[in-house]
Coordinates of C-alpha atoms in Angstrom, one line a residue:
S1 CA 0.0 0.0 0.0
Q2 CA 1.1 3.5 -0.7
E3 CA 2.0 5.4 2.4
N4 CA 0.2 8.6 3.3
T5 CA 2.1 11.7 2.6
A6 CA 1.8 15.4 1.6
M7 CA 0.8 16.2 -2.0
F8 CA 2.0 19.4 -3.6
G9 CA 0.3 21.0 -6.6
L10 CA -1.4 23.9 -8.3
R11 CA -5.1 24.8 -8.8
V12 CA -6.4 27.4 -11.3
T13 CA -10.0 28.6 -11.1
L14 CA -11.8 30.6 -13.8
P15 CA -15.2 32.2 -13.1
V16 CA -17.9 31.2 -15.6
S17 CA -20.7 33.1 -13.8
A18 CA -21.4 34.6 -10.4
T19 CA -22.1 31.1 -8.9
I20 CA -20.1 28.7 -11.1
A21 CA -16.4 28.4 -11.9
A22 CA -14.3 26.0 -14.0
E23 CA -11.3 24.6 -12.2
G24 CA -8.2 22.6 -13.2
S25 CA -5.7 21.1 -10.7
F26 CA -2.5 19.0 -10.7
G27 CA -0.9 17.4 -7.7
Y28 CA 2.2 15.2 -7.2
A29 CA 3.2 13.1 -4.2
S30 CA 6.2 10.8 -3.6
S31 CA 6.3 8.1 -0.9
N32 CA 7.2 4.6 -0.1
V33 CA 5.0 1.7 -1.2
R34 CA 4.9 -1.4 1.0
F35 CA 3.8 -4.8 -0.3
V36 CA 3.1 -7.7 2.1
I37 CA 2.2 -11.3 1.4
E38 CA 0.8 -13.3 4.4
D39 CA 0.3 -17.1 4.2
P40 CA -1.5 -18.3 7.3
N41 CA -1.4 -21.9 6.0
Q42 CA 2.3 -22.3 6.8
N43 CA 3.4 -23.4 10.2
G44 CA 3.7 -20.3 12.3
G45 CA 2.6 -18.3 9.3
F46 CA 4.7 -16.9 6.5
D47 CA 5.2 -13.2 5.7
F48 CA 7.1 -11.6 2.8
A49 CA 7.4 -7.8 2.6
T50 CA 9.1 -5.4 0.3
T51 CA 9.3 -1.6 0.2
D52 CA 10.3 0.7 -2.6
K53 CA 9.7 4.3 -3.9
G54 CA 6.4 5.2 -5.6
S55 CA 4.6 8.3 -6.7
V56 CA 1.1 9.5 -7.4
M57 CA 0.1 12.2 -9.9
I58 CA -3.5 13.5 -10.0
G59 CA -5.0 15.9 -12.6
S60 CA -8.6 17.0 -12.6
L61 CA -11.1 19.2 -14.3
R62 CA -14.1 20.2 -12.2
A63 CA -17.0 22.6 -11.6
V64 CA -17.1 24.7 -8.5
I65 CA -20.6 25.8 -7.4
K66 CA -20.8 28.6 -4.9
P67 CA -24.2 29.8 -3.8
R68 CA -24.7 33.6 -3.7
R69 CA -23.9 35.2 -0.3
S70 CA -22.2 32.1 1.0
N71 CA -18.7 31.2 1.8
L72 CA -19.3 27.5 1.1
S73 CA -18.7 25.7 -2.2
L74 CA -19.3 22.3 -3.8
V75 CA -16.8 20.7 -6.2
L76 CA -17.7 18.0 -8.8
G77 CA -15.6 16.7 -11.7
G78 CA -13.4 14.1 -13.2
I79 CA -9.9 13.0 -12.4
V80 CA -7.0 11.1 -13.9
V81 CA -4.6 9.3 -11.5
H82 CA -1.2 7.8 -12.4
H83 CA 0.9 5.7 -10.1
G84 CA 4.7 5.7 -10.9
G85 CA 8.1 5.2 -9.4
S86 CA 10.4 2.2 -9.1
F87 CA 7.9 0.0 -7.1
W88 CA 5.3 0.2 -9.9
D89 CA 7.8 -0.6 -12.6
G90 CA 8.0 -4.2 -11.3
P91 CA 7.6 -7.1 -13.9
G92 CA 4.6 -8.6 -12.1
L93 CA 2.6 -5.4 -12.4
D94 CA 1.1 -5.6 -15.9
G95 CA -2.1 -3.8 -15.1
K96 CA -3.1 -0.2 -15.6
L97 CA -1.3 2.3 -13.5
T98 CA -3.4 5.2 -14.9
S99 CA -7.0 5.4 -13.9
F100 CA -10.0 7.7 -14.5
G101 CA -12.5 8.6 -11.9
G102 CA -14.5 11.3 -10.2
V103 CA -13.9 14.0 -7.5
A104 CA -16.4 15.4 -5.1
G105 CA -15.8 17.9 -2.3
I106 CA -16.8 20.8 -0.2
G107 CA -15.0 24.0 0.4
L108 CA -15.0 27.0 2.8
R109 CA -13.6 30.5 2.2
A110 CA -12.6 32.1 5.5
N111 CA -11.4 35.7 5.8
V112 CA -8.4 35.9 8.1
T113 CA -8.5 39.7 7.7
P114 CA -10.8 41.7 5.4
R115 CA -8.1 41.6 2.7
F116 CA -6.6 38.1 3.3
P117 CA -8.9 35.1 2.6
I118 CA -7.9 31.4 2.7
D119 CA -9.7 28.5 1.0
I120 CA -10.1 25.3 2.9
R121 CA -11.2 22.2 1.0
A122 CA -12.0 18.5 1.7
E123 CA -12.2 16.3 -1.4
A124 CA -12.7 12.6 -2.2
N125 CA -10.9 11.2 -5.3
L126 CA -12.7 8.0 -6.4
Y127 CA -11.2 5.7 -8.9
Q128 CA -10.6 2.0 -9.8
F129 CA -7.0 0.7 -9.4
D130 CA -5.7 -2.7 -10.4
P131 CA -2.0 -2.7 -11.1
D132 CA -1.7 -6.5 -11.7
K133 CA -4.8 -7.0 -13.9
G134 CA -7.0 -9.0 -11.5
D135 CA -4.4 -11.6 -10.4
D136 CA -5.6 -13.8 -7.5
A137 CA -6.0 -11.6 -4.5
S138 CA -6.0 -14.7 -2.2
L139 CA -2.3 -15.2 -3.1
G140 CA -1.4 -11.7 -1.8
F141 CA -1.7 -9.9 -5.1
Y142 CA -3.5 -6.5 -5.4
P143 CA -7.3 -6.9 -5.6
G144 CA -8.8 -4.5 -8.2
K145 CA -11.0 -2.3 -6.2
M146 CA -12.4 1.2 -5.8
Q147 CA -9.9 3.6 -4.3
S148 CA -10.9 6.7 -2.3
D149 CA -8.1 9.2 -1.7
L150 CA -9.1 11.9 0.7
V151 CA -7.4 15.3 0.0
F152 CA -7.5 18.2 2.4
S153 CA -6.1 21.5 1.2
V154 CA -5.5 25.1 2.4
G155 CA -4.8 27.7 -0.2
V156 CA -4.5 31.5 -0.6
P157 CA -6.4 32.8 -3.6
I158 CA -4.4 35.1 -5.8
G159 CA -6.4 37.7 -7.7
G160 CA -10.1 37.5 -8.4
R161 CA -12.7 37.8 -5.7

């Protein structure tokens, strides 16, 4: 499993109307990936584990809906997620390392001072990930399943309202 870590990126928002904006974002994170095989059928159990470097890149296009006279916003859109790094280059991982999915979230704009706002967001990135094309999960391989990456962000808006 990929270890939790900080993701760094950029988000650009373009207003479409008073209550709707189009937004694009990109993020990159690098961390260790740990793979463990456990076989309880062996006497005393058998464990095999390996760790190597991995990375995750996420790009998204989404709509931001902000009701009038409110500091809350709703985010809905699509994402593309790519897993990379030396761990994911292994010969047994013949599945897809790039996945498409959706993003949903909620945001809050808070004014620290009258001229200094910050944006706080919580988002869920939802996508299917199967790096070894459905190999037998009972043997310790990766089961193809829905992933839900939670992303919390704090940003300072530059320009605009």
